[in-house]
GROMACS .gro file of C-alpha atoms in nm:
model
  278
    1MET     CA    1 -11.223  -6.647  -0.496
    2ARG     CA    2 -11.412  -6.496  -0.788
    3VAL     CA    3 -11.562  -6.786  -1.001
    4LEU     CA    4 -11.740  -6.777  -1.324
    5VAL     CA    5 -11.962  -7.086  -1.403
    6VAL     CA    6 -12.014  -7.117  -1.776
    7GLY     CA    7 -12.340  -7.300  -1.835
    8MET     CA    8 -12.596  -7.282  -1.570
    9GLY     CA    9 -12.802  -7.597  -1.630
   10ASP     CA   10 -12.872  -7.864  -1.362
   11LEU     CA   11 -12.518  -7.943  -1.275
   12GLY     CA   12 -12.361  -7.595  -1.327
   13ALA     CA   13 -12.641  -7.424  -1.115
   14ASP     CA   14 -12.597  -7.686  -0.837
   15PHE     CA   15 -12.207  -7.608  -0.847
   16ALA     CA   16 -12.257  -7.252  -0.846
   17THR     CA   17 -12.498  -7.256  -0.549
   18ARG     CA   18 -12.251  -7.464  -0.350
   19ALA     CA   19 -11.956  -7.246  -0.444
   20ALA     CA   20 -12.155  -6.936  -0.331
   21ALA     CA   21 -12.247  -7.105   0.002
   22ALA     CA   22 -11.890  -7.179   0.063
   23GLY     CA   23 -11.800  -6.810   0.048
   24HIS     CA   24 -11.689  -6.760  -0.303
   25GLU     CA   25 -11.805  -6.473  -0.534
   26VAL     CA   26 -11.992  -6.657  -0.809
   27PHE     CA   27 -12.111  -6.533  -1.154
   28GLY     CA   28 -12.308  -6.758  -1.383
   29LEU     CA   29 -12.305  -6.732  -1.755
   30ARG     CA   30 -12.589  -6.847  -1.983
   31ARG     CA   31 -12.748  -6.736  -2.307
   32SER     CA   32 -13.071  -6.594  -2.141
   33GLN     CA   33 -13.118  -6.426  -1.808
   34GLY     CA   34 -13.331  -6.722  -1.664
   35ALA     CA   35 -13.428  -6.777  -1.313
   36SER     CA   36 -13.208  -6.639  -1.040
   37THR     CA   37 -12.982  -6.863  -0.830
   38ASP     CA   38 -12.918  -6.793  -0.474
   39GLY     CA   39 -12.583  -6.597  -0.420
   40VAL     CA   40 -12.494  -6.599  -0.800
   41THR     CA   41 -12.470  -6.303  -1.017
   42ARG     CA   42 -12.598  -6.374  -1.368
   43ILE     CA   43 -12.421  -6.274  -1.691
   44VAL     CA   44 -12.576  -6.318  -2.032
   45GLY     CA   45 -12.349  -6.452  -2.305
   46ASP     CA   46 -12.322  -6.712  -2.582
   47VAL     CA   47 -12.019  -6.926  -2.591
   48THR     CA   48 -12.065  -6.972  -2.968
   49ARG     CA   49 -12.052  -6.592  -3.018
   50PRO     CA   50 -11.723  -6.446  -2.887
   51GLU     CA   51 -11.852  -6.086  -2.913
   52THR     CA   52 -12.103  -6.165  -2.628
   53LEU     CA   53 -11.833  -6.293  -2.392
   54SER     CA   54 -11.758  -6.010  -2.162
   55LEU     CA   55 -11.592  -6.167  -1.848
   56PRO     CA   56 -11.578  -6.007  -1.503
   57ASP     CA   57 -11.243  -5.881  -1.389
   58GLY     CA   58 -11.011  -6.052  -1.162
   59LEU     CA   59 -11.139  -6.390  -1.210
   60ASP     CA   60 -10.968  -6.662  -1.016
   61ALA     CA   61 -11.155  -6.952  -1.177
   62VAL     CA   62 -11.375  -7.071  -1.445
   63ALA     CA   63 -11.594  -7.373  -1.450
   64TYR     CA   64 -11.716  -7.479  -1.810
   65ALA     CA   65 -12.020  -7.684  -1.771
   66VAL     CA   66 -12.204  -7.639  -2.102
   67ALA     CA   67 -12.435  -7.894  -2.242
   68ALA     CA   68 -12.488  -7.951  -2.622
   69ASP     CA   69 -12.817  -7.821  -2.765
   70GLU     CA   70 -12.886  -8.179  -2.923
   71ARG     CA   71 -12.702  -8.514  -2.999
   72SER     CA   72 -12.546  -8.411  -3.319
   73ASP     CA   73 -12.181  -8.358  -3.433
   74ALA     CA   74 -12.242  -7.985  -3.514
   75ALA     CA   75 -12.391  -7.919  -3.172
   76TYR     CA   76 -12.107  -8.094  -2.985
   77GLU     CA   77 -11.866  -7.912  -3.195
   78ARG     CA   78 -12.028  -7.589  -3.099
   79ALA     CA   79 -12.068  -7.656  -2.735
   80TYR     CA   80 -11.728  -7.810  -2.663
   81PRO     CA   81 -11.421  -7.735  -2.878
   82VAL     CA   82 -11.562  -7.412  -3.025
   83GLY     CA   83 -11.723  -7.289  -2.709
   84LEU     CA   84 -11.448  -7.365  -2.470
   85GLY     CA   85 -11.211  -7.227  -2.719
   86ASN     CA   86 -11.387  -6.901  -2.733
   87VAL     CA   87 -11.394  -6.889  -2.344
   88LEU     CA   88 -11.020  -6.955  -2.328
   89ALA     CA   89 -10.961  -6.661  -2.582
   90ALA     CA   90 -11.170  -6.436  -2.366
   91ILE     CA   91 -10.982  -6.529  -2.055
   92ASP     CA   92 -10.657  -6.459  -2.262
   93GLU     CA   93 -10.802  -6.121  -2.375
   94ALA     CA   94 -10.877  -6.034  -2.013
   95HIS     CA   95 -10.498  -6.083  -1.928
   96ALA     CA   96 -10.561  -6.328  -1.651
   97PRO     CA   97 -10.304  -6.600  -1.688
   98THR     CA   98 -10.344  -6.723  -1.322
   99THR     CA   99 -10.723  -6.805  -1.401
  100ARG     CA  100 -10.782  -7.191  -1.329
  101VAL     CA  101 -11.022  -7.371  -1.554
  102LEU     CA  102 -11.234  -7.658  -1.476
  103PHE     CA  103 -11.377  -7.835  -1.786
  104VAL     CA  104 -11.666  -8.097  -1.749
  105SER     CA  105 -11.597  -8.369  -1.984
  106SER     CA  106 -11.711  -8.711  -1.996
  107THR     CA  107 -11.585  -9.062  -1.971
  108GLY     CA  108 -11.699  -9.108  -2.328
  109VAL     CA  109 -11.367  -8.989  -2.426
  110TYR     CA  110 -11.240  -9.354  -2.358
  111GLY     CA  111 -11.294  -9.590  -2.648
  112GLN     CA  112 -11.229  -9.914  -2.455
  113GLY     CA  113 -11.525 -10.167  -2.502
  114ASP     CA  114 -11.392 -10.483  -2.362
  115GLY     CA  115 -11.477 -10.439  -2.004
  116SER     CA  116 -11.125 -10.333  -1.914
  117TRP     CA  117 -11.045 -10.083  -1.636
  118VAL     CA  118 -10.963  -9.731  -1.735
  119ASP     CA  119 -10.815  -9.423  -1.546
  120GLU     CA  120 -10.670  -9.085  -1.612
  121SER     CA  121 -10.367  -9.240  -1.783
  122SER     CA  122 -10.563  -9.462  -2.026
  123PRO     CA  123 -10.564  -9.375  -2.395
  124THR     CA  124 -10.851  -9.158  -2.510
  125ASP     CA  125 -10.953  -9.280  -2.856
  126PRO     CA  126 -11.341  -9.262  -2.871
  127PRO     CA  127 -11.521  -9.413  -3.169
  128THR     CA  128 -11.823  -9.157  -3.151
  129PHE     CA  129 -11.836  -8.797  -3.238
  130THR     CA  130 -11.960  -8.714  -2.885
  131GLY     CA  131 -11.627  -8.848  -2.733
  132GLN     CA  132 -11.420  -8.713  -3.025
  133ARG     CA  133 -11.546  -8.368  -2.981
  134MET     CA  134 -11.480  -8.384  -2.599
  135VAL     CA  135 -11.123  -8.487  -2.662
  136GLU     CA  136 -11.074  -8.191  -2.904
  137ALA     CA  137 -11.193  -7.971  -2.612
  138GLU     CA  138 -10.974  -8.127  -2.371
  139THR     CA  139 -10.683  -8.078  -2.597
  140PHE     CA  140 -10.760  -7.707  -2.624
  141LEU     CA  141 -10.749  -7.678  -2.262
  142ALA     CA  142 -10.433  -7.874  -2.220
  143GLU     CA  143 -10.246  -7.663  -2.472
  144SER     CA  144 -10.376  -7.328  -2.334
  145PRO     CA  145 -10.174  -7.101  -2.083
  146VAL     CA  146 -10.429  -7.136  -1.810
  147ARG     CA  147 -10.398  -7.393  -1.533
  148GLY     CA  148 -10.668  -7.650  -1.639
  149THR     CA  149 -10.833  -7.961  -1.494
  150THR     CA  150 -11.053  -8.192  -1.711
  151LEU     CA  151 -11.329  -8.371  -1.505
  152ARG     CA  152 -11.446  -8.674  -1.692
  153LEU     CA  153 -11.781  -8.746  -1.547
  154GLY     CA  154 -11.973  -9.080  -1.564
  155GLY     CA  155 -12.338  -9.099  -1.636
  156ILE     CA  156 -12.511  -8.831  -1.424
  157TYR     CA  157 -12.833  -8.927  -1.237
  158GLY     CA  158 -13.024  -8.774  -0.955
  159PRO     CA  159 -13.320  -8.532  -0.893
  160GLY     CA  160 -13.492  -8.476  -1.236
  161ARG     CA  161 -13.276  -8.745  -1.405
  162THR     CA  162 -13.495  -9.038  -1.380
  163PHE     CA  163 -13.484  -9.184  -1.727
  164LEU     CA  164 -13.365  -9.524  -1.615
  165ILE     CA  165 -13.620  -9.527  -1.326
  166ASP     CA  166 -13.902  -9.428  -1.572
  167SER     CA  167 -13.791  -9.702  -1.811
  168VAL     CA  168 -13.793  -9.968  -1.548
  169ARG     CA  169 -14.127  -9.863  -1.405
  170GLY     CA  170 -14.277  -9.874  -1.748
  171GLY     CA  171 -14.148 -10.221  -1.837
  172ARG     CA  172 -13.907 -10.092  -2.114
  173ALA     CA  173 -13.591 -10.167  -1.957
  174THR     CA  174 -13.344 -10.399  -2.151
  175TYR     CA  175 -12.986 -10.511  -2.138
  176PRO     CA  176 -12.757 -10.666  -2.391
  177THR     CA  177 -12.649 -11.022  -2.376
  178ASP     CA  178 -12.331 -11.025  -2.574
  179ALA     CA  179 -12.128 -10.844  -2.301
  180PRO     CA  180 -12.167 -10.745  -1.938
  181ALA     CA  181 -12.218 -10.379  -2.042
  182TRP     CA  182 -12.043 -10.223  -1.736
  183THR     CA  183 -12.166  -9.866  -1.671
  184ASN     CA  184 -12.018  -9.588  -1.463
  185ARG     CA  185 -12.231  -9.342  -1.278
  186ILE     CA  186 -12.214  -9.035  -1.058
  187HIS     CA  187 -12.498  -8.871  -0.854
  188ARG     CA  188 -12.553  -8.512  -0.963
  189ASP     CA  189 -12.470  -8.402  -0.599
  190ASP     CA  190 -12.160  -8.571  -0.581
  191ALA     CA  191 -12.053  -8.437  -0.939
  192ALA     CA  192 -12.123  -8.088  -0.815
  193ARG     CA  193 -11.934  -8.150  -0.486
  194ALA     CA  194 -11.646  -8.299  -0.672
  195MET     CA  195 -11.622  -7.989  -0.883
  196LEU     CA  196 -11.612  -7.773  -0.562
  197HIS     CA  197 -11.348  -8.002  -0.419
  198VAL     CA  198 -11.121  -7.975  -0.716
  199LEU     CA  199 -11.169  -7.609  -0.729
  200GLN     CA  200 -11.021  -7.583  -0.369
  201ILE     CA  201 -10.736  -7.804  -0.442
  202ASP     CA  202 -10.412  -7.594  -0.451
  203GLU     CA  203 -10.244  -7.808  -0.745
  204PRO     CA  204 -10.515  -8.037  -0.900
  205PRO     CA  205 -10.399  -8.295  -1.163
  206PRO     CA  206 -10.450  -8.208  -1.536
  207ALA     CA  207 -10.756  -8.473  -1.543
  208LEU     CA  208 -10.973  -8.671  -1.304
  209CYS     CA  209 -11.238  -8.921  -1.355
  210VAL     CA  210 -11.546  -8.836  -1.139
  211VAL     CA  211 -11.758  -9.162  -1.117
  212ASP     CA  212 -11.861  -9.342  -0.808
  213ARG     CA  213 -11.674  -9.633  -0.646
  214GLU     CA  214 -11.861  -9.931  -0.810
  215PRO     CA  215 -11.891  -9.977  -1.186
  216THR     CA  216 -12.174 -10.208  -1.221
  217GLU     CA  217 -12.331 -10.400  -1.512
  218ARG     CA  218 -12.636 -10.255  -1.660
  219ARG     CA  219 -12.854 -10.566  -1.592
  220VAL     CA  220 -12.772 -10.554  -1.215
  221VAL     CA  221 -12.878 -10.184  -1.191
  222LEU     CA  222 -13.208 -10.262  -1.383
  223GLU     CA  223 -13.291 -10.568  -1.169
  224TRP     CA  224 -13.211 -10.384  -0.846
  225LEU     CA  225 -13.450 -10.093  -0.949
  226ALA     CA  226 -13.708 -10.333  -1.070
  227GLU     CA  227 -13.717 -10.506  -0.739
  228ARG     CA  228 -13.772 -10.168  -0.543
  229LEU     CA  229 -14.019 -10.044  -0.784
  230ASP     CA  230 -14.207 -10.374  -0.787
  231ALA     CA  231 -14.185 -10.348  -1.168
  232PRO     CA  232 -14.128 -10.620  -1.439
  233PRO     CA  233 -13.785 -10.745  -1.455
  234PRO     CA  234 -13.567 -10.600  -1.729
  235GLN     CA  235 -13.564 -10.817  -2.056
  236PRO     CA  236 -13.266 -10.912  -2.263
  237ALA     CA  237 -13.225 -10.718  -2.578
  238THR     CA  238 -13.147 -10.841  -2.940
  239GLY     CA  239 -12.876 -10.676  -3.117
  240GLY     CA  240 -12.598 -10.651  -2.851
  241ALA     CA  241 -12.424 -10.371  -2.658
  242GLN     CA  242 -12.285 -10.208  -2.952
  243ARG     CA  243 -12.630 -10.165  -3.120
  244MET     CA  244 -12.778 -10.035  -2.807
  245GLY     CA  245 -12.517  -9.781  -2.765
  246VAL     CA  246 -12.416  -9.927  -2.424
  247GLY     CA  247 -12.058  -9.901  -2.318
  248ASP     CA  248 -11.837 -10.166  -2.153
  249LYS     CA  249 -11.554 -10.025  -1.963
  250ARG     CA  250 -11.491  -9.974  -1.598
  251VAL     CA  251 -11.358  -9.636  -1.479
  252ARG     CA  252 -11.146  -9.601  -1.165
  253SER     CA  253 -11.213  -9.302  -0.932
  254ASP     CA  254 -10.905  -9.375  -0.723
  255ALA     CA  255 -10.717  -9.057  -0.809
  256LEU     CA  256 -11.030  -8.846  -0.713
  257VAL     CA  257 -11.057  -9.028  -0.374
  258ALA     CA  258 -10.678  -8.992  -0.308
  259SER     CA  259 -10.712  -8.624  -0.342
  260GLY     CA  260 -10.936  -8.622  -0.040
  261PHE     CA  261 -11.284  -8.652  -0.196
  262VAL     CA  262 -11.538  -8.856  -0.013
  263HIS     CA  263 -11.856  -8.982  -0.202
  264THR     CA  264 -12.197  -8.917  -0.048
  265TYR     CA  265 -12.317  -9.199  -0.298
  266PRO     CA  266 -12.039  -9.444  -0.327
  267SER     CA  267 -12.255  -9.674  -0.553
  268PHE     CA  268 -12.566  -9.666  -0.744
  269ARG     CA  269 -12.748  -9.823  -0.455
  270GLU     CA  270 -12.714  -9.531  -0.216
  271GLY     CA  271 -12.765  -9.290  -0.508
  272TYR     CA  272 -13.087  -9.426  -0.647
  273ALA     CA  273 -13.221  -9.508  -0.292
  274ALA     CA  274 -13.203  -9.136  -0.238
  275VAL     CA  275 -13.376  -9.068  -0.561
  276LEU     CA  276 -13.647  -9.314  -0.486
  277ALA     CA  277 -13.702  -9.158  -0.149
  278HIS     CA  278 -13.816  -8.835  -0.317
   0.00000   0.00000   0.00000
């Protein structure tokens, strides 16, 4: 299979390496040449500038794993609805209607904040611009002629993604007291493995939630880390969950598991234990 990975950041590069190791011919597109990745042919292009998007011939699949430059509405618009739209247009111009597209989205597309369970069938009505721009991009993909699958990832953690660990170690970790503040996570390695898994499914569904098997209260995760780091316990915060920007929903990964995927890190415990071991 000839696969183009658009966005060679941490997750995209990991997925590209795994796809190449699995025997696929992989191309990686980013705005600058950057460091080489084993088994991946680099392509320079900018998803916000359509004139720079010259796609390889005969692509079987495209994985869109772009990250926004900054946390602003304009940056999210460029990275997601605009960028993905430009890539879909480039695929159409290449006359490759059988090309499959994986779009790395986020569980931020869900607006539920009452601790309820959500899955692929739940309404997507996010209150923030980050989720709203993701929904726009998901809609572009759903309405395009390509076969698309949106992967709604939870909070990614893993090698190099140690913000939570650092906040606990530094005694800065807090949790809201007005709500359980359920969190949904996925280890970076499992996220990349899930992308490769879905790529190799003959008829994947239009959307899949990519999270681990155990949504967990923020307080529980912080206390678990503090105990293992011999750090001060996390402190309750004033202002509540909404002011802290902490979500409160529980996301199911049942459909992903039913498709045959097996998590290496089924909960935060196995995942963070592996991070701490490094």
